[in-house]
Amino acid sequence: MKNLLILGAGTAGTMMANKLAPELESRDWKITLVDQDETHYYQPGFLFIPFGIYSREDVIKRKRDYIRPGVELVMSAIEKIHPEENRVALANGQTLSYDALIIATGSDISPEETEGLTGEGWQRNIFDFYTVDGAVKLAAFLKDWKGGKMVMSVTEMPIKCPVAPLEFVFLADWFFTEQGIRDKVEIEYVTPLPGAFTKPVASRYLGDFLEKKNIKLTTDFDTGSVDGARNKLISYDETEIDYDLLVIVPTVMGAEVIGRSGMGDELRFVPTHDRTLQHKEYENIFVIGDAANIPASKAGSVAHFAADTVYDNFLRYIEGRPLLESFDGHANCFIESGFGKGLLIDFSYDVEPLPGKFPLPGIGPYSLLEESKMNHWGKMMFRWIYWNVLLKGAELPIEAQMSMAGKRRAS
Amino acid sequence: MTTMTVKDRSIEVNEEGFLVNPDDWNEEIAQEIATREDVGELKEEHWKVIRFMRDDFQANGKVPTIRRMKKTGGVPVKDIYRLFPKGPAKKAAKIAGLSKPEGCV
Ligand SMILES: Cc1cc2nc3c(=O)[nH]c(=O)nc-3n(C[C@H](O)[C@H](O)[C@H](O)COP(=O)(O)OP(=O)(O)OC[C@H]3O[C@@H](n4cnc5c(N)ncnc54)[C@H](O)[C@@H]3O)c2cc1C
């Protein structure tokens, strides 16, 4: 009996275990999945909590209920990975040996990386919404807020779900309008990027959106520190931005265990081949989801498309066949734009988000890079799809590889 | 494609001013780019950063980020911003003859 060990039972780890379980049963392989947390968080739902659309209960489920029988789930923190010795030490004292390893330990915010951020003001008038705790506290703050200047800032790239902070300001514009205080709120979006988003065409579209919604855009701002006593966000070249309410996406880093194991880069992301998803050094390790240092968005949809490649390549690896270079960085993200509407972007390593119809050329029902009610429903339906299709490792009616069908190049 | 002339030698650069052929790079070209980018005369402090970036690129095949310059190169972030004001990651990479730092995704 051989052992496949999967580290992390979040979006990617759960998906991989469920996808491989039926196949490996017949092959004399055992799957063990390790995580430290009994609760599975639907992270895309965190965005809606500050505005009272979702509550904490709407975004959590028990991990066990989503894992197929036949997969052994071990509940413990992972202490250290020893890739040279093919074993992993757990905090509960157990040591697990493996023949093959899939790393899916995700990413998380590290507010301590920014000077002053967790000092005065933290969770008083400075909040994140990338943790359920931060999102819930921000909701409590917003409920009674009378208005002032709200700054939404992205500390440094890459962050997970790079559209989430944009969605946050679009929803905030709607929320304050509903509350009847939009005229008392100034909204500013601060980013280290040269535009609203990472890719040029989408950046232009989204930049126009910000303008239309009267949201000020400040680009090329590299956050150096936060002065919570004086309510100032300060860049490395000492430009200051005032705020009454600061909503921030702190530096996002890979799991601490990756750092402890000496397996990560400066941000604790694991060096991974961007097309095969095999570890750059160890042949018997694959990396999926936010944990990998590949130049793709850190998003659940990306992990979903990547799962096809990891599935194929893991089986090829154990059969001694050459790996496929099939992963193309495909990402597909709904963007909430407020007032019951949304946008959709679909892109890859090589092709930036373009306008058009999706997934059926000319028909949709979703419109790419264009606001529609349908896109909003797509976003809201995503939660159901996440729990009922994605995590089960089942197929969505979307090809894993990005397709150019229905997209317009020139605009 | 545009060109830049350094000591009668014509060097190809892209729309954003990055060298098209990394092998063209030498210290005089670095100085010329620095002047165009308003960085001024390159001093030992600048060269330290430039050398680290080039060595690191050689070793890892990736243009180092500011975070990496701090953590691995030991250069305080404030210094990097002082030496290469306004968009140091891009500016320093350009002067070091490397490509634009990998776009964020
Ligand atoms: C606000 C927000 C909005 C988002 N919106 C979207 C969206 O609209 N669409 C989209 O596709 N994606 C979205 N995402 C991104 C998406 O949630 C992540 O990309 C996805 O969950 C990554 O999956 P993962 O398995 O790599 O990591 P995770 O799901 O985070 O799982 C990692 C797991 O590893 C475990 N772990 C880590 N370290 C250890 C250890 N030492 N010991 C034991 N266990 C450990 C953790 O407990 C966790 O369960 C959003 C994220 C956020 C924060």
XYZ file of C-alpha atoms and ligand atoms in Angstrom:
569
model
C 0.000 0.000 0.000
C 1.381 3.395 -0.984
C 0.588 6.701 0.655
C -0.587 9.908 -0.908
C -0.504 12.656 1.667
C -2.421 15.880 1.040
C -1.590 18.867 3.239
C -4.465 21.287 3.759
C -8.171 20.506 3.426
C -9.268 23.863 2.070
C -10.607 24.439 -1.434
C -7.760 22.766 -3.308
C -6.899 19.928 -0.911
C -10.524 18.828 -0.495
C -11.072 18.937 -4.251
C -7.933 16.882 -4.943
C -8.744 14.236 -2.320
C -12.288 13.804 -3.639
C -11.175 13.703 -7.253
C -8.441 11.131 -6.691
C -10.230 8.891 -4.161
C -12.311 6.818 -6.607
C -9.347 6.352 -8.920
C -6.834 5.394 -6.224
C -9.077 2.874 -4.454
C -8.381 0.389 -7.198
C -4.672 1.108 -7.276
C -3.532 0.248 -3.790
C -2.958 3.829 -2.760
C -4.244 5.334 0.453
C -5.108 9.028 0.730
C -4.511 10.923 3.960
C -5.633 14.531 4.247
C -4.352 16.766 7.060
C -5.768 20.036 8.355
C -5.748 21.886 11.659
C -9.213 23.356 11.439
C -12.541 21.463 11.583
C -14.258 24.334 9.789
C -14.247 24.920 6.057
C -14.579 28.597 5.197
C -16.198 29.720 1.973
C -13.774 32.631 1.576
C -15.485 34.302 -1.412
C -18.415 34.862 0.963
C -16.284 37.027 3.291
C -16.792 39.910 0.857
C -20.519 40.060 1.645
C -20.259 39.955 5.444
C -19.291 43.624 6.044
C -22.507 44.717 4.312
C -24.770 42.366 6.243
C -25.564 40.286 3.137
C -24.021 37.147 4.636
C -23.365 36.317 8.260
C -20.653 34.113 9.700
C -22.984 31.094 9.553
C -23.466 31.555 5.819
C -19.808 30.913 5.034
C -18.861 27.970 7.252
C -19.425 24.219 7.115
C -17.854 21.178 8.679
C -14.858 19.957 6.660
C -15.676 16.306 7.338
C -19.035 16.553 5.600
C -17.312 17.370 2.337
C -14.730 14.618 2.280
C -15.424 11.316 0.568
C -15.349 8.081 2.482
C -12.055 6.331 1.883
C -10.032 9.484 2.522
C -8.522 9.536 5.987
C -8.794 12.952 7.578
C -6.226 13.771 10.268
C -6.988 16.809 12.414
C -3.723 18.356 13.502
C -1.484 21.296 12.764
C 1.367 20.376 10.444
C 4.644 21.104 12.155
C 7.216 20.511 9.444
C 7.666 18.955 6.026
C 10.869 16.960 5.462
C 10.919 16.587 1.689
C 14.329 14.874 1.655
C 12.979 12.119 3.876
C 9.456 11.923 2.456
C 7.824 12.553 5.783
C 5.778 15.165 7.556
C 5.781 15.869 11.279
C 2.484 16.841 12.870
C 1.919 18.909 16.007
C 0.041 15.981 17.587
C 3.307 14.045 17.651
C 2.495 11.812 14.689
C 4.877 11.450 11.754
C 3.374 10.624 8.371
C 5.510 9.100 5.624
C 4.468 9.495 2.045
C 5.223 8.195 -1.412
C 3.700 11.270 -2.966
C 2.701 14.617 -1.485
C 0.247 17.297 -2.565
C 0.760 20.653 -0.874
C -2.451 22.685 -0.573
C -1.802 24.790 2.499
C -3.158 28.001 0.950
C -2.317 31.568 1.866
C -3.337 34.014 4.533
C -2.916 37.656 5.482
C 0.103 38.764 7.533
C -0.758 42.206 8.939
C 2.396 42.100 11.127
C 4.435 42.594 7.942
C 3.411 46.250 7.800
C 4.817 48.605 10.406
C 2.127 49.978 12.681
C -0.757 48.112 11.076
C -1.658 45.991 14.095
C -1.018 48.879 16.492
C -3.433 51.575 17.518
C -6.570 51.565 15.408
C -6.429 47.897 14.384
C -9.982 46.583 14.438
C -11.117 49.948 15.786
C -11.116 51.944 12.546
C -8.745 49.681 10.593
C -10.154 46.374 9.338
C -9.454 43.533 6.955
C -12.181 41.421 5.356
C -9.903 38.524 4.326
C -10.618 36.717 7.591
C -14.067 35.900 8.899
C -13.178 37.649 12.150
C -12.130 40.852 10.360
C -15.213 40.800 8.137
C -17.578 40.361 11.100
C -15.938 43.211 13.045
C -16.099 45.460 10.002
C -19.811 44.672 9.648
C -20.372 45.806 13.239
C -18.446 49.015 12.542
C -20.285 49.820 9.300
C -23.711 49.300 10.861
C -23.397 52.503 12.864
C -20.969 54.490 10.775
C -22.127 58.019 10.083
C -19.734 58.669 7.221
C -16.319 60.178 6.569
C -13.410 59.115 4.418
C -13.067 55.414 3.709
C -9.826 54.190 2.183
C -9.597 50.700 0.700
C -5.945 49.823 0.261
C -3.990 46.886 -1.103
C -0.639 46.595 0.650
C 1.403 44.579 -1.822
C 0.890 42.104 -4.636
C 0.140 39.279 -5.073
C -3.038 39.049 -2.999
C -5.581 36.282 -3.167
C -8.582 37.088 -5.281
C -7.168 40.328 -6.735
C -10.666 41.570 -7.641
C -12.049 41.319 -4.084
C -10.929 44.804 -2.918
C -12.466 46.343 -6.055
C -15.695 44.484 -5.386
C -15.515 45.794 -1.845
C -15.578 49.442 -2.960
C -18.297 48.785 -5.558
C -20.452 47.188 -2.877
C -19.580 49.951 -0.402
C -20.815 52.550 -2.912
C -24.105 50.645 -3.126
C -24.307 50.047 0.628
C -23.778 53.709 1.566
C -26.346 54.718 -1.059
C -28.858 52.323 0.502
C -28.066 53.710 3.947
C -28.709 57.199 2.624
C -25.209 58.415 3.512
C -23.365 58.141 0.201
C -23.028 61.937 0.080
C -21.292 61.828 3.458
C -18.759 59.199 2.437
C -15.648 59.781 0.402
C -14.214 56.553 -1.042
C -10.604 56.172 -2.161
C -9.045 53.044 -3.665
C -5.293 52.759 -3.094
C -3.183 50.205 -4.954
C 0.496 49.497 -5.615
C -0.420 48.656 -9.222
C -0.212 51.205 -12.028
C -3.996 50.879 -12.591
C -7.180 49.510 -11.056
C -6.287 45.910 -11.906
C -3.377 43.742 -12.953
C -4.148 43.369 -16.652
C -4.405 46.340 -19.047
C -7.826 45.907 -20.730
C -9.612 44.931 -17.511
C -7.735 47.655 -15.687
C -9.180 50.251 -18.054
C -12.735 48.916 -17.761
C -12.556 48.719 -13.994
C -10.893 52.125 -13.751
C -13.848 53.624 -15.661
C -16.173 51.922 -13.240
C -14.470 53.510 -10.281
C -14.797 56.905 -11.882
C -18.468 56.350 -12.689
C -19.109 55.476 -9.075
C -17.197 58.500 -7.835
C -14.446 56.450 -6.221
C -11.010 58.068 -6.248
C -8.217 55.878 -7.592
C -4.656 56.251 -6.275
C -2.130 54.043 -8.067
C 1.556 53.154 -7.575
C 1.213 53.482 -3.809
C 3.559 51.130 -1.954
C 2.389 50.995 1.628
C 5.298 51.298 4.053
C 3.506 51.855 7.340
C 0.282 52.816 9.048
C 0.089 55.474 11.725
C -3.034 54.480 13.610
C -2.743 57.325 16.110
C -2.851 59.957 13.356
C -5.055 57.956 10.930
C -2.513 57.981 8.136
C -1.485 55.429 5.560
C 2.157 56.110 4.628
C 4.053 54.937 1.550
C 7.743 54.005 1.439
C 8.474 57.307 -0.276
C 6.597 59.090 2.494
C 3.387 60.143 0.806
C 0.543 60.193 3.330
C -3.117 59.395 2.866
C -5.655 60.349 5.553
C -8.558 58.123 6.444
C -11.379 57.884 8.947
C -11.929 54.226 8.102
C -9.157 52.105 6.628
C -10.091 48.792 5.042
C -6.922 47.008 4.067
C -5.735 43.850 2.363
C -2.507 43.209 4.275
C 0.430 41.335 2.744
C -0.679 37.834 1.724
C 1.743 34.992 2.395
C 1.874 31.217 2.151
C 1.355 29.064 5.263
C 3.866 29.378 8.084
C 4.681 25.678 7.869
C 6.108 26.279 4.391
C 8.495 28.854 5.868
C 9.399 26.589 8.812
C 10.183 23.794 6.376
C 12.432 26.042 4.288
C 10.284 25.309 1.249
C 9.076 28.767 0.303
C 10.195 31.990 -1.358
C 10.166 35.377 0.441
C 6.391 35.198 0.647
C 6.432 31.516 1.637
C 5.027 30.384 -1.721
C 6.333 27.044 -2.964
C 8.454 26.983 -6.164
C 6.265 25.109 -8.650
C 6.380 24.411 -12.393
C 3.696 26.686 -13.775
C 2.401 24.248 -16.425
C 2.812 20.801 -14.797
C 2.256 21.945 -11.180
C 5.010 19.629 -10.023
C 7.398 20.926 -7.363
C 10.508 22.441 -8.938
C 12.865 20.204 -6.954
C 10.987 17.130 -5.749
C 9.327 14.924 -8.344
C 6.944 13.323 -5.887
C 5.476 16.647 -4.757
C 2.697 18.556 -6.507
C 1.463 21.967 -5.390
C -2.051 23.294 -5.942
C -4.008 26.404 -4.990
C -2.740 29.528 -3.290
C 0.342 27.718 -1.936
C 2.082 27.596 -5.341
C 4.292 30.453 -6.520
C 2.958 30.246 -10.101
C 2.082 33.540 -11.805
C -1.679 32.877 -11.793
C -4.386 34.483 -9.667
C -4.807 33.023 -6.230
C -8.438 32.027 -6.604
C -10.673 29.043 -6.055
C -11.520 28.959 -9.758
C -7.821 28.699 -10.612
C -7.420 25.828 -8.143
C -10.391 24.134 -9.781
C -8.860 24.293 -13.261
C -5.447 23.344 -11.856
C -6.998 20.239 -10.280
C -7.414 18.662 -13.723
C -3.697 19.010 -14.386
C -2.672 17.751 -10.956
C -5.033 14.784 -11.331
C -3.597 13.794 -14.726
C -0.011 14.424 -13.739
C -0.218 12.629 -10.425
C -1.478 9.494 -12.217
C 1.178 9.908 -14.898
C 3.815 10.306 -12.224
C 2.864 7.047 -10.466
C 2.735 5.255 -13.803
C 6.143 6.645 -14.769
C 4.766 8.443 -17.822
C 5.845 11.961 -18.861
C 3.855 14.832 -17.347
C 1.523 17.074 -19.326
C 2.202 20.788 -19.503
C -1.512 21.395 -19.533
C -2.123 24.106 -16.957
C -2.551 27.493 -18.635
C -3.233 29.713 -15.609
C -6.957 29.808 -16.399
C -8.971 32.032 -14.043
C -12.673 32.838 -14.165
C -13.956 35.396 -11.683
C -17.273 37.094 -11.142
C -16.909 40.667 -9.953
C -19.745 42.135 -7.875
C -20.290 45.684 -9.036
C -23.094 46.732 -6.695
C -26.814 47.456 -7.187
C -27.517 43.806 -8.041
C -25.110 43.696 -10.933
C -21.818 42.078 -11.678
C -19.048 41.552 -14.219
C -17.175 38.450 -15.259
C -13.566 38.053 -16.326
C -11.959 34.975 -17.883
C -8.201 34.881 -18.501
C -4.988 32.835 -18.455
C -1.180 33.163 -18.349
C -1.152 34.320 -21.954
C -4.496 36.001 -22.552
C -5.733 38.907 -20.490
C -9.432 39.391 -19.683
C -11.304 40.479 -22.834
C -14.890 41.529 -23.505
C -17.381 39.097 -25.075
C -19.885 36.392 -24.065
C -19.316 33.363 -21.850
C -19.322 30.383 -21.918
C -21.307 30.166 -25.169
C -19.926 32.487 -27.865
C -22.440 35.202 -28.760
C -25.010 33.833 -26.309
C -23.574 33.870 -22.814
C -25.583 33.894 -20.610
C -22.748 35.767 -18.963
C -21.168 38.914 -20.412
C -17.442 39.339 -20.081
C -16.176 42.673 -18.751
C -19.666 44.127 -18.937
C -22.080 44.802 -16.157
C -25.212 42.641 -16.040
C -27.742 41.269 -13.578
C -26.962 37.770 -14.823
C -23.331 38.096 -13.754
C -24.503 39.053 -10.274
C -26.619 35.895 -10.117
C -23.609 33.938 -11.315
C -21.648 35.253 -8.361
C -24.416 34.446 -5.880
C -24.868 30.961 -7.368
C -21.154 30.352 -7.038
C -21.617 29.571 -3.333
C -23.936 26.685 -4.161
C -21.617 25.496 -6.897
C -18.640 25.730 -4.530
C -20.173 23.419 -1.912
C -22.004 21.078 -4.258
C -19.839 20.786 -7.341
C -16.375 22.280 -6.875
C -15.397 20.685 -3.570
C -16.691 17.308 -4.677
C -14.142 17.363 -7.449
C -16.915 17.135 -10.050
C -16.696 18.831 -13.441
C -18.162 22.237 -14.225
C -19.460 22.844 -17.735
C -16.357 24.937 -18.419
C -13.182 23.652 -20.034
C -10.106 23.681 -17.809
C -8.096 25.376 -20.567
C -9.078 28.914 -21.371
C -10.878 29.360 -24.685
C -10.866 32.364 -27.009
C -14.368 31.563 -28.290
C -16.753 34.476 -27.930
C -14.084 36.984 -26.970
C -13.285 40.235 -28.701
C -9.644 41.213 -29.057
C -9.924 44.800 -30.184
C -11.859 47.231 -28.070
C 10.934 49.155 -31.115
C 13.016 52.216 -30.318
C 16.721 52.663 -29.879
C 18.952 54.464 -27.467
C 22.420 55.681 -28.374
C 25.282 55.217 -25.957
C 28.769 56.188 -27.139
C 27.752 55.885 -30.792
C 26.387 52.419 -30.171
C 22.737 51.994 -30.910
C 20.889 49.897 -28.351
C 17.411 48.478 -28.843
C 14.866 49.150 -26.108
C 11.130 48.409 -25.881
C 8.291 50.955 -25.520
C 8.888 51.179 -21.800
C 12.644 51.578 -22.092
C 13.723 48.051 -21.075
C 16.638 46.545 -22.998
C 15.538 44.179 -25.738
C 18.791 42.191 -25.652
C 20.004 41.683 -22.103
C 23.505 40.983 -23.451
C 23.788 44.631 -24.536
C 24.046 45.687 -20.901
C 27.142 47.319 -19.505
C 27.788 49.951 -16.845
C 27.730 52.842 -19.271
C 24.346 51.808 -20.558
C 23.127 51.475 -16.975
C 24.238 55.061 -16.336
C 22.499 56.276 -19.475
C 19.218 54.621 -18.452
C 19.606 56.036 -14.938
C 19.977 59.534 -16.346
C 16.873 59.110 -18.492
C 14.945 57.860 -15.472
C 15.976 60.855 -13.357
C 17.997 58.703 -11.008
C 21.126 60.756 -11.718
C 24.682 59.628 -11.221
C 24.949 56.025 -10.056
C 26.929 55.743 -6.828
C 28.297 52.741 -4.968
C 24.976 52.392 -3.086
C 23.143 52.085 -6.401
C 25.640 49.622 -7.787
C 25.232 47.407 -4.753
C 21.541 47.068 -5.506
C 22.110 46.639 -9.242
C 24.723 43.926 -8.699
C 22.482 42.073 -6.284
C 19.620 42.184 -8.795
C 21.743 40.895 -11.641
C 23.303 38.118 -9.579
C 19.953 37.103 -8.193
C 18.446 37.034 -11.675
C 21.328 34.868 -12.892
C 20.770 32.447 -10.046
C 16.961 32.288 -10.067
C 15.779 33.478 -13.448
C 13.393 35.964 -11.852
C 13.667 39.710 -11.418
C 13.817 40.182 -7.636
C 11.004 42.021 -5.894
C 11.587 44.791 -3.353
C 10.750 42.278 -0.630
C 13.445 39.962 -1.919
C 16.000 42.784 -2.117
C 15.264 43.444 1.558
C 15.142 39.844 2.789
C 17.885 38.294 0.673
C 19.885 41.317 -0.452
C 19.780 43.017 2.943
C 18.900 46.431 1.495
C 16.469 48.429 3.670
C 13.286 49.241 1.728
C 13.547 52.938 2.559
C 16.982 53.003 0.902
C 15.674 51.376 -2.248
C 13.006 54.083 -2.504
C 15.570 56.808 -1.835
C 18.001 55.453 -4.432
C 15.422 54.751 -7.149
C 12.532 57.099 -6.402
C 9.052 56.583 -7.896
C 8.553 52.950 -8.784
C 11.897 51.519 -7.660
C 11.204 47.883 -8.563
C 10.652 48.749 -12.209
C 13.271 51.466 -12.362
C 16.067 49.448 -10.788
C 15.252 46.461 -13.022
C 15.456 48.691 -16.081
C 18.821 50.128 -15.046
C 20.109 46.640 -14.202
C 19.286 45.578 -17.764
C 16.642 43.086 -16.647
C 13.092 42.707 -17.873
C 10.067 44.321 -16.270
C 9.361 42.617 -12.942
C 6.821 39.875 -13.504
C 3.376 41.419 -13.683
C 1.228 40.751 -10.709
C -1.742 38.528 -11.270
C -12.306 37.889 0.598
C -11.998 36.813 -0.388
C -12.757 36.700 -1.540
C -12.495 35.703 -2.481
N -13.288 35.622 -3.599
C -13.066 34.638 -4.504
C -13.915 34.496 -5.651
O -14.882 35.239 -5.841
N -13.650 33.501 -6.531
C -12.599 32.635 -6.348
O -12.416 31.752 -7.179
N -11.778 32.751 -5.272
C -11.982 33.718 -4.343
N -11.174 33.825 -3.233
C -9.940 32.994 -3.149
C -10.188 31.571 -2.690
O -10.921 31.527 -1.520
C -8.818 30.913 -2.478
O -8.007 31.129 -3.597
C -8.954 29.425 -2.265
O -9.702 29.163 -1.113
C -7.568 28.773 -2.166
O -7.672 27.424 -1.855
P -6.484 26.667 -1.149
O -6.940 25.279 -0.966
O -5.218 26.930 -1.879
O -6.331 27.375 0.277
P -7.380 27.352 1.489
O -8.744 27.076 1.003
O -7.140 28.593 2.246
O -6.938 26.081 2.344
C -5.704 25.960 3.006
C -5.900 24.974 4.148
O -4.624 24.636 4.692
C -4.753 24.530 6.099
N -3.441 24.737 6.705
C -2.544 25.730 6.461
N -1.455 25.574 7.251
C -1.663 24.469 7.989
C -0.901 23.791 8.995
N 0.299 24.236 9.384
N -1.433 22.679 9.544
C -2.642 22.208 9.159
N -3.398 22.796 8.225
C -2.918 23.926 7.647
C -5.764 25.606 6.463
O -6.384 25.329 7.705
C -6.738 25.544 5.284
O -7.841 24.705 5.553
C -11.424 34.795 -2.260
C -10.661 34.900 -1.092
C -10.935 35.887 -0.158
C -10.106 35.969 1.090
